[in-house]
PDB file of C-alpha atoms in Angstrom:
ATOM      1  CA  SER A   1    -293.739  -7.124  14.838  1.00 84.00           C
ATOM      2  CA  GLN A   2    -291.088  -4.422  14.746  1.00 85.00           C
ATOM      3  CA  LYS A   3    -287.507  -5.572  14.960  1.00 89.00           C
ATOM      4  CA  ILE A   4    -284.064  -4.122  14.556  1.00 93.00           C
ATOM      5  CA  GLU A   5    -281.325  -6.708  14.371  1.00 93.00           C
ATOM      6  CA  GLN A   6    -277.582  -6.648  14.539  1.00 94.00           C
ATOM      7  CA  ASN A   7    -275.355  -9.684  14.564  1.00 86.00           C
ATOM      8  CA  SER A   8    -275.102 -10.660  18.205  1.00 79.00           C
ATOM      9  CA  GLU A   9    -271.923 -12.645  17.649  1.00 87.00           C
ATOM     10  CA  ALA A  10    -268.668 -10.771  17.953  1.00 91.00           C
ATOM     11  CA  LEU A  11    -266.831 -10.002  14.745  1.00 94.00           C
ATOM     12  CA  ASN A  12    -263.140 -10.852  14.879  1.00 96.00           C
ATOM     13  CA  ILE A  13    -260.867  -9.452  12.194  1.00 95.00           C
ATOM     14  CA  GLN A  14    -257.194  -8.835  11.576  1.00 97.00           C
ATOM     15  CA  GLU A  15    -255.720  -5.364  11.754  1.00 97.00           C
ATOM     16  CA  GLY A  16    -255.689  -3.672   8.366  1.00 97.00           C
ATOM     17  CA  LYS A  17    -258.754  -5.515   7.054  1.00 97.00           C
ATOM     18  CA  THR A  18    -262.173  -4.012   6.444  1.00 97.00           C
ATOM     19  CA  ALA A  19    -264.843  -4.676   9.055  1.00 96.00           C
ATOM     20  CA  THR A  20    -268.432  -4.835   7.842  1.00 96.00           C
ATOM     21  CA  LEU A  21    -271.310  -4.716  10.295  1.00 97.00           C
ATOM     22  CA  THR A  22    -274.956  -5.221   9.405  1.00 97.00           C
ATOM     23  CA  CYS A  23    -278.162  -3.677  10.677  1.00 97.00           C
ATOM     24  CA  ASN A  24    -281.504  -5.054   9.482  1.00 96.00           C
ATOM     25  CA  TYR A  25    -284.942  -3.854  10.451  1.00 96.00           C
ATOM     26  CA  THR A  26    -288.559  -4.827   9.860  1.00 94.00           C
ATOM     27  CA  ASN A  27    -291.801  -2.888  10.123  1.00 92.00           C
ATOM     28  CA  TYR A  28    -290.118   0.462  10.660  1.00 91.00           C
ATOM     29  CA  SER A  29    -289.989   3.425   8.309  1.00 90.00           C
ATOM     30  CA  PRO A  30    -287.050   5.423   9.584  1.00 91.00           C
ATOM     31  CA  ALA A  31    -286.349   8.925   8.366  1.00 90.00           C
ATOM     32  CA  TYR A  32    -282.657   8.377   9.094  1.00 92.00           C
ATOM     33  CA  LEU A  33    -280.278   5.865  10.581  1.00 94.00           C
ATOM     34  CA  GLN A  34    -277.315   6.444  12.861  1.00 95.00           C
ATOM     35  CA  TRP A  35    -274.299   4.456  13.955  1.00 97.00           C
ATOM     36  CA  TYR A  36    -272.778   4.805  17.413  1.00 96.00           C
ATOM     37  CA  ARG A  37    -269.716   3.375  19.068  1.00 97.00           C
ATOM     38  CA  GLN A  38    -269.897   2.188  22.670  1.00 95.00           C
ATOM     39  CA  ASP A  39    -266.920   1.196  24.790  1.00 95.00           C
ATOM     40  CA  PRO A  40    -267.333  -0.870  27.977  1.00 91.00           C
ATOM     41  CA  GLY A  41    -268.636   1.233  30.847  1.00 89.00           C
ATOM     42  CA  ARG A  42    -269.234   4.276  28.662  1.00 92.00           C
ATOM     43  CA  GLY A  43    -272.059   5.950  26.829  1.00 94.00           C
ATOM     44  CA  PRO A  44    -272.570   5.684  23.072  1.00 95.00           C
ATOM     45  CA  VAL A  45    -270.653   8.088  20.864  1.00 95.00           C
ATOM     46  CA  PHE A  46    -272.211   9.283  17.612  1.00 93.00           C
ATOM     47  CA  LEU A  47    -270.330   8.330  14.450  1.00 96.00           C
ATOM     48  CA  LEU A  48    -272.440   8.816  11.336  1.00 94.00           C
ATOM     49  CA  LEU A  49    -275.967   9.667  10.218  1.00 93.00           C
ATOM     50  CA  ILE A  50    -277.509   8.713   6.892  1.00 95.00           C
ATOM     51  CA  ARG A  51    -280.946   9.816   5.704  1.00 92.00           C
ATOM     52  CA  GLU A  52    -283.552   7.735   3.917  1.00 91.00           C
ATOM     53  CA  ASN A  53    -282.857   9.473   0.600  1.00 92.00           C
ATOM     54  CA  GLU A  54    -279.101   8.857   0.814  1.00 94.00           C
ATOM     55  CA  LYS A  55    -277.382   5.701  -0.377  1.00 92.00           C
ATOM     56  CA  GLU A  56    -273.944   6.148   1.126  1.00 96.00           C
ATOM     57  CA  LYS A  57    -272.066   8.343   3.574  1.00 95.00           C
ATOM     58  CA  ARG A  58    -268.355   8.468   4.327  1.00 96.00           C
ATOM     59  CA  LYS A  59    -266.267   9.901   7.128  1.00 94.00           C
ATOM     60  CA  GLU A  60    -262.541   9.188   7.167  1.00 95.00           C
ATOM     61  CA  ARG A  61    -262.219   5.376   7.417  1.00 97.00           C
ATOM     62  CA  LEU A  62    -265.951   4.890   7.976  1.00 97.00           C
ATOM     63  CA  LYS A  63    -268.598   4.224   5.347  1.00 97.00           C
ATOM     64  CA  VAL A  64    -272.298   3.644   5.810  1.00 98.00           C
ATOM     65  CA  THR A  65    -274.838   2.466   3.254  1.00 97.00           C
ATOM     66  CA  PHE A  66    -278.594   2.559   3.617  1.00 96.00           C
ATOM     67  CA  ASP A  67    -280.957   0.471   1.491  1.00 95.00           C
ATOM     68  CA  THR A  68    -284.581   1.256   2.348  1.00 92.00           C
ATOM     69  CA  THR A  69    -285.802  -1.457  -0.029  1.00 94.00           C
ATOM     70  CA  LEU A  70    -283.795  -4.181   1.676  1.00 94.00           C
ATOM     71  CA  LYS A  71    -284.311  -2.414   5.022  1.00 95.00           C
ATOM     72  CA  GLN A  72    -280.646  -2.727   5.742  1.00 96.00           C
ATOM     73  CA  SER A  73    -277.642  -0.612   6.606  1.00 97.00           C
ATOM     74  CA  LEU A  74    -274.023  -1.712   6.296  1.00 97.00           C
ATOM     75  CA  PHE A  75    -271.274  -0.086   8.329  1.00 97.00           C
ATOM     76  CA  HIS A  76    -267.692  -0.435   7.089  1.00 97.00           C
ATOM     77  CA  ILE A  77    -264.424   0.378   8.817  1.00 97.00           C
ATOM     78  CA  THR A  78    -261.515   0.256   6.405  1.00 97.00           C
ATOM     79  CA  ALA A  79    -257.898  -0.314   7.448  1.00 97.00           C
ATOM     80  CA  SER A  80    -259.142  -1.390  10.868  1.00 97.00           C
ATOM     81  CA  GLN A  81    -257.002  -0.885  13.953  1.00 97.00           C
ATOM     82  CA  PRO A  82    -257.059  -2.495  17.406  1.00 97.00           C
ATOM     83  CA  ALA A  83    -258.351   0.846  18.724  1.00 97.00           C
ATOM     84  CA  ASP A  84    -261.508   0.274  16.654  1.00 98.00           C
ATOM     85  CA  SER A  85    -262.424  -2.613  18.968  1.00 97.00           C
ATOM     86  CA  ALA A  86    -265.751  -1.694  20.552  1.00 97.00           C
ATOM     87  CA  THR A  87    -269.468  -2.370  20.289  1.00 96.00           C
ATOM     88  CA  TYR A  88    -271.198  -0.640  17.409  1.00 97.00           C
ATOM     89  CA  LEU A  89    -274.865   0.261  17.659  1.00 96.00           C
ATOM     90  CA  CYS A  90    -277.240   1.174  14.901  1.00 96.00           C
ATOM     91  CA  ALA A  91    -280.219   3.357  15.677  1.00 95.00           C
ATOM     92  CA  LEU A  92    -283.287   4.202  13.607  1.00 94.00           C
ATOM     93  CA  GLY A  93    -284.559   7.760  13.731  1.00 90.00           C
ATOM     94  CA  MET A  94    -288.295   8.281  13.371  1.00 84.00           C
ATOM     95  CA  ASN A  95    -290.248  11.265  12.163  1.00 74.00           C
ATOM     96  CA  THR A  96    -292.119  11.738  15.404  1.00 73.00           C
ATOM     97  CA  GLY A  97    -291.559  15.441  15.836  1.00 71.00           C
ATOM     98  CA  PHE A  98    -288.568  14.728  18.027  1.00 75.00           C
ATOM     99  CA  GLN A  99    -285.490  12.531  17.795  1.00 76.00           C
ATOM    100  CA  LYS A 100    -286.924   9.232  18.921  1.00 80.00           C
ATOM    101  CA  LEU A 101    -284.208   6.642  18.375  1.00 89.00           C
ATOM    102  CA  VAL A 102    -284.699   2.879  18.285  1.00 92.00           C
ATOM    103  CA  PHE A 103    -281.457   1.045  18.968  1.00 94.00           C
ATOM    104  CA  GLY A 104    -280.212  -2.353  17.939  1.00 94.00           C
ATOM    105  CA  THR A 105    -278.431  -4.534  20.485  1.00 92.00           C
ATOM    106  CA  GLY A 106    -275.056  -3.843  18.918  1.00 94.00           C
ATOM    107  CA  THR A 107    -272.260  -5.896  17.431  1.00 95.00           C
ATOM    108  CA  ARG A 108    -268.947  -6.280  19.213  1.00 95.00           C
ATOM    109  CA  LEU A 109    -265.916  -5.804  16.975  1.00 97.00           C
ATOM    110  CA  LEU A 110    -262.508  -7.188  17.950  1.00 97.00           C
ATOM    111  CA  VAL A 111    -259.538  -6.147  15.844  1.00 97.00           C
ATOM    112  CA  SER A 112    -256.433  -8.216  16.444  1.00 96.00           C
ATOM    113  CA  PRO A 113    -252.930  -6.848  15.843  1.00 93.00           C
TER     114      PRO A 113
ATOM    115  CA  ASN B   1    -267.029  22.523  26.997  1.00 54.00           C
ATOM    116  CA  ALA B   2    -267.956  19.740  29.361  1.00 70.00           C
ATOM    117  CA  GLY B   3    -269.968  16.897  27.936  1.00 91.00           C
ATOM    118  CA  VAL B   4    -273.129  15.373  29.340  1.00 95.00           C
ATOM    119  CA  MET B   5    -272.610  14.555  32.991  1.00 96.00           C
ATOM    120  CA  GLN B   6    -274.366  11.914  34.994  1.00 97.00           C
ATOM    121  CA  ASN B   7    -274.137  11.069  38.635  1.00 96.00           C
ATOM    122  CA  PRO B   8    -273.720   8.907  40.414  1.00 97.00           C
ATOM    123  CA  ARG B   9    -271.840   6.621  38.051  1.00 96.00           C
ATOM    124  CA  HIS B  10    -272.719   3.611  40.190  1.00 97.00           C
ATOM    125  CA  LEU B  11    -275.639   3.261  42.555  1.00 98.00           C
ATOM    126  CA  VAL B  12    -276.503   0.333  44.797  1.00 98.00           C
ATOM    127  CA  ARG B  13    -279.946   0.121  46.338  1.00 98.00           C
ATOM    128  CA  ARG B  14    -281.869  -2.494  48.270  1.00 97.00           C
ATOM    129  CA  ARG B  15    -285.302  -3.566  47.119  1.00 97.00           C
ATOM    130  CA  GLY B  16    -287.910  -1.023  48.135  1.00 97.00           C
ATOM    131  CA  GLN B  17    -285.547   1.951  48.305  1.00 98.00           C
ATOM    132  CA  GLU B  18    -285.609   4.965  46.012  1.00 98.00           C
ATOM    133  CA  ALA B  19    -283.056   5.693  43.300  1.00 98.00           C
ATOM    134  CA  ARG B  20    -282.361   9.200  42.013  1.00 98.00           C
ATOM    135  CA  LEU B  21    -280.290   9.570  38.893  1.00 98.00           C
ATOM    136  CA  ARG B  22    -279.061  12.979  37.760  1.00 98.00           C
ATOM    137  CA  CYS B  23    -278.169  14.264  34.335  1.00 97.00           C
ATOM    138  CA  SER B  24    -276.633  17.617  33.465  1.00 96.00           C
ATOM    139  CA  PRO B  25    -276.869  18.172  29.706  1.00 94.00           C
ATOM    140  CA  MET B  26    -274.188  19.873  27.684  1.00 91.00           C
ATOM    141  CA  LYS B  27    -274.070  23.623  28.080  1.00 88.00           C
ATOM    142  CA  GLY B  28    -276.693  25.224  25.912  1.00 84.00           C
ATOM    143  CA  HIS B  29    -278.668  22.019  25.419  1.00 87.00           C
ATOM    144  CA  SER B  30    -282.310  22.233  26.409  1.00 87.00           C
ATOM    145  CA  HIS B  31    -283.455  18.758  25.380  1.00 90.00           C
ATOM    146  CA  VAL B  32    -282.840  15.643  27.441  1.00 94.00           C
ATOM    147  CA  TYR B  33    -283.568  11.969  26.755  1.00 95.00           C
ATOM    148  CA  TRP B  34    -283.337   9.053  29.168  1.00 97.00           C
ATOM    149  CA  TYR B  35    -282.584   5.504  27.998  1.00 97.00           C
ATOM    150  CA  ARG B  36    -282.277   2.213  29.820  1.00 97.00           C
ATOM    151  CA  GLN B  37    -279.881  -0.531  28.783  1.00 94.00           C
ATOM    152  CA  LEU B  38    -280.423  -3.980  30.205  1.00 90.00           C
ATOM    153  CA  PRO B  39    -277.670  -6.602  29.926  1.00 80.00           C
ATOM    154  CA  GLU B  40    -277.486  -8.017  26.393  1.00 78.00           C
ATOM    155  CA  GLU B  41    -280.219  -5.638  25.208  1.00 83.00           C
ATOM    156  CA  GLY B  42    -280.236  -2.431  23.217  1.00 86.00           C
ATOM    157  CA  LEU B  43    -280.856   0.985  24.648  1.00 93.00           C
ATOM    158  CA  LYS B  44    -284.567   1.563  25.158  1.00 95.00           C
ATOM    159  CA  PHE B  45    -286.065   5.028  25.032  1.00 94.00           C
ATOM    160  CA  MET B  46    -287.797   6.027  28.243  1.00 96.00           C
ATOM    161  CA  VAL B  47    -288.619   9.725  28.243  1.00 96.00           C
ATOM    162  CA  TYR B  48    -287.942  12.975  26.431  1.00 94.00           C
ATOM    163  CA  LEU B  49    -287.960  16.283  28.280  1.00 94.00           C
ATOM    164  CA  GLN B  50    -287.439  19.925  27.585  1.00 91.00           C
ATOM    165  CA  LYS B  51    -286.966  22.475  30.336  1.00 89.00           C
ATOM    166  CA  GLU B  52    -289.968  22.177  32.687  1.00 90.00           C
ATOM    167  CA  ASN B  53    -291.862  19.949  30.243  1.00 93.00           C
ATOM    168  CA  ILE B  54    -292.244  16.236  29.656  1.00 94.00           C
ATOM    169  CA  ILE B  55    -292.694  15.871  25.916  1.00 92.00           C
ATOM    170  CA  ASP B  56    -292.935  12.096  25.555  1.00 92.00           C
ATOM    171  CA  GLU B  57    -292.831   9.478  28.294  1.00 93.00           C
ATOM    172  CA  SER B  58    -294.142   6.579  26.235  1.00 92.00           C
ATOM    173  CA  GLY B  59    -291.145   4.383  27.088  1.00 93.00           C
ATOM    174  CA  MET B  60    -291.342   4.834  30.821  1.00 94.00           C
ATOM    175  CA  PRO B  61    -293.095   2.314  33.085  1.00 94.00           C
ATOM    176  CA  LYS B  62    -296.348   3.775  34.358  1.00 91.00           C
ATOM    177  CA  GLU B  63    -295.599   3.070  37.981  1.00 94.00           C
ATOM    178  CA  ARG B  64    -292.656   3.905  40.200  1.00 97.00           C
ATOM    179  CA  PHE B  65    -290.763   5.876  37.509  1.00 97.00           C
ATOM    180  CA  SER B  66    -290.838   9.626  37.069  1.00 97.00           C
ATOM    181  CA  ALA B  67    -288.652  12.225  35.403  1.00 97.00           C
ATOM    182  CA  GLU B  68    -288.251  15.966  35.568  1.00 96.00           C
ATOM    183  CA  PHE B  69    -286.115  18.676  34.036  1.00 95.00           C
ATOM    184  CA  PRO B  70    -286.529  21.823  36.111  1.00 93.00           C
ATOM    185  CA  LYS B  71    -285.787  25.340  34.971  1.00 90.00           C
ATOM    186  CA  GLU B  72    -282.633  25.279  37.065  1.00 90.00           C
ATOM    187  CA  GLY B  73    -280.522  22.237  37.795  1.00 91.00           C
ATOM    188  CA  PRO B  74    -280.121  18.789  36.338  1.00 95.00           C
ATOM    189  CA  SER B  75    -282.704  16.413  34.965  1.00 97.00           C
ATOM    190  CA  ILE B  76    -283.704  13.761  37.494  1.00 98.00           C
ATOM    191  CA  LEU B  77    -284.885  10.223  36.841  1.00 98.00           C
ATOM    192  CA  ARG B  78    -286.520   8.878  39.958  1.00 98.00           C
ATOM    193  CA  ILE B  79    -287.329   5.235  40.610  1.00 98.00           C
ATOM    194  CA  GLN B  80    -289.384   4.534  43.689  1.00 98.00           C
ATOM    195  CA  GLN B  81    -289.507   1.188  45.490  1.00 98.00           C
ATOM    196  CA  VAL B  82    -286.843  -0.353  43.285  1.00 97.00           C
ATOM    197  CA  VAL B  83    -286.975  -4.025  42.334  1.00 97.00           C
ATOM    198  CA  ARG B  84    -284.214  -6.290  41.067  1.00 95.00           C
ATOM    199  CA  GLY B  85    -285.503  -5.921  37.509  1.00 94.00           C
ATOM    200  CA  ASP B  86    -284.623  -2.221  37.635  1.00 96.00           C
ATOM    201  CA  SER B  87    -280.924  -3.124  37.654  1.00 96.00           C
ATOM    202  CA  ALA B  88    -279.554  -1.669  34.442  1.00 96.00           C
ATOM    203  CA  ALA B  89    -277.453   1.110  32.983  1.00 96.00           C
ATOM    204  CA  TYR B  90    -279.362   4.360  32.610  1.00 98.00           C
ATOM    205  CA  PHE B  91    -278.104   6.840  30.052  1.00 97.00           C
ATOM    206  CA  CYS B  92    -279.160  10.353  29.371  1.00 96.00           C
ATOM    207  CA  ALA B  93    -278.524  12.217  26.149  1.00 95.00           C
ATOM    208  CA  SER B  94    -278.968  15.823  25.129  1.00 92.00           C
ATOM    209  CA  HIS B  95    -279.089  17.997  22.065  1.00 84.00           C
ATOM    210  CA  PRO B  96    -279.519  21.711  21.497  1.00 78.00           C
ATOM    211  CA  GLN B  97    -282.620  23.485  20.255  1.00 72.00           C
ATOM    212  CA  GLY B  98    -282.820  22.757  16.551  1.00 69.00           C
ATOM    213  CA  GLY B  99    -280.207  20.030  16.869  1.00 63.00           C
ATOM    214  CA  LYS B 100    -279.429  18.101  13.748  1.00 54.00           C
ATOM    215  CA  GLU B 101    -280.498  14.682  14.955  1.00 70.00           C
ATOM    216  CA  THR B 102    -277.297  14.043  16.912  1.00 81.00           C
ATOM    217  CA  GLN B 103    -277.663  13.097  20.547  1.00 88.00           C
ATOM    218  CA  TYR B 104    -274.762  13.410  22.949  1.00 92.00           C
ATOM    219  CA  PHE B 105    -274.716  10.708  25.575  1.00 95.00           C
ATOM    220  CA  GLY B 106    -273.504  10.789  29.132  1.00 96.00           C
ATOM    221  CA  PRO B 107    -271.397   8.009  30.684  1.00 96.00           C
ATOM    222  CA  GLY B 108    -274.424   6.397  32.311  1.00 97.00           C
ATOM    223  CA  THR B 109    -275.438   5.404  35.818  1.00 98.00           C
ATOM    224  CA  ARG B 110    -275.215   1.722  36.639  1.00 97.00           C
ATOM    225  CA  LEU B 111    -277.939   0.822  39.089  1.00 97.00           C
ATOM    226  CA  LEU B 112    -277.692  -2.405  41.028  1.00 97.00           C
ATOM    227  CA  VAL B 113    -280.638  -3.486  43.137  1.00 97.00           C
ATOM    228  CA  LEU B 114    -279.820  -6.049  45.782  1.00 96.00           C
TER     229      LEU B 114
END
């Protein structure tokens, strides 16, 4: 069956450390993968997109890797800050002729001062 | 430039009533998606619309749910005869014609069915 999995347990880290979140999937062949941030009571906000032929993407303190062999993406936040505390969602993008996204359940990140 | 707008932000309905959720995409965006987010679950695709056309409604329940995106005005997600299981957050997202895979989400409507 098709699955997209993110660690359901919250990730607690100390300010200044690097947070690493994982997204694994099975029985999908995504053309691209996206990461979103979602704060309580708000809609998701797009952060980064990485395509199937890309290994790594960076944006400021954010880094995403995409391994289509392992069927896994890692999302890193370096020099984390309390303001980074949120739920982070990964989403698979399919080649369906339109942007059909399949979302994971998200991982909650808590950065302590 | 205002973002995606949804209203109402919170909606309470009794079982059997109708719920109408509205979404105004970002200015210049002609593509709208609706998603549902149940507690402790990921966002689930429901329907994809362009102006006056439903392109894909494969994620929408066959009964009681309908969506439209008229030439003028917001996109509407309509749920008839609501049941408690319809309680969820409903998000819409938009992107422009030829958008580069980025969807812009609204703040969501939280529907509570009593």
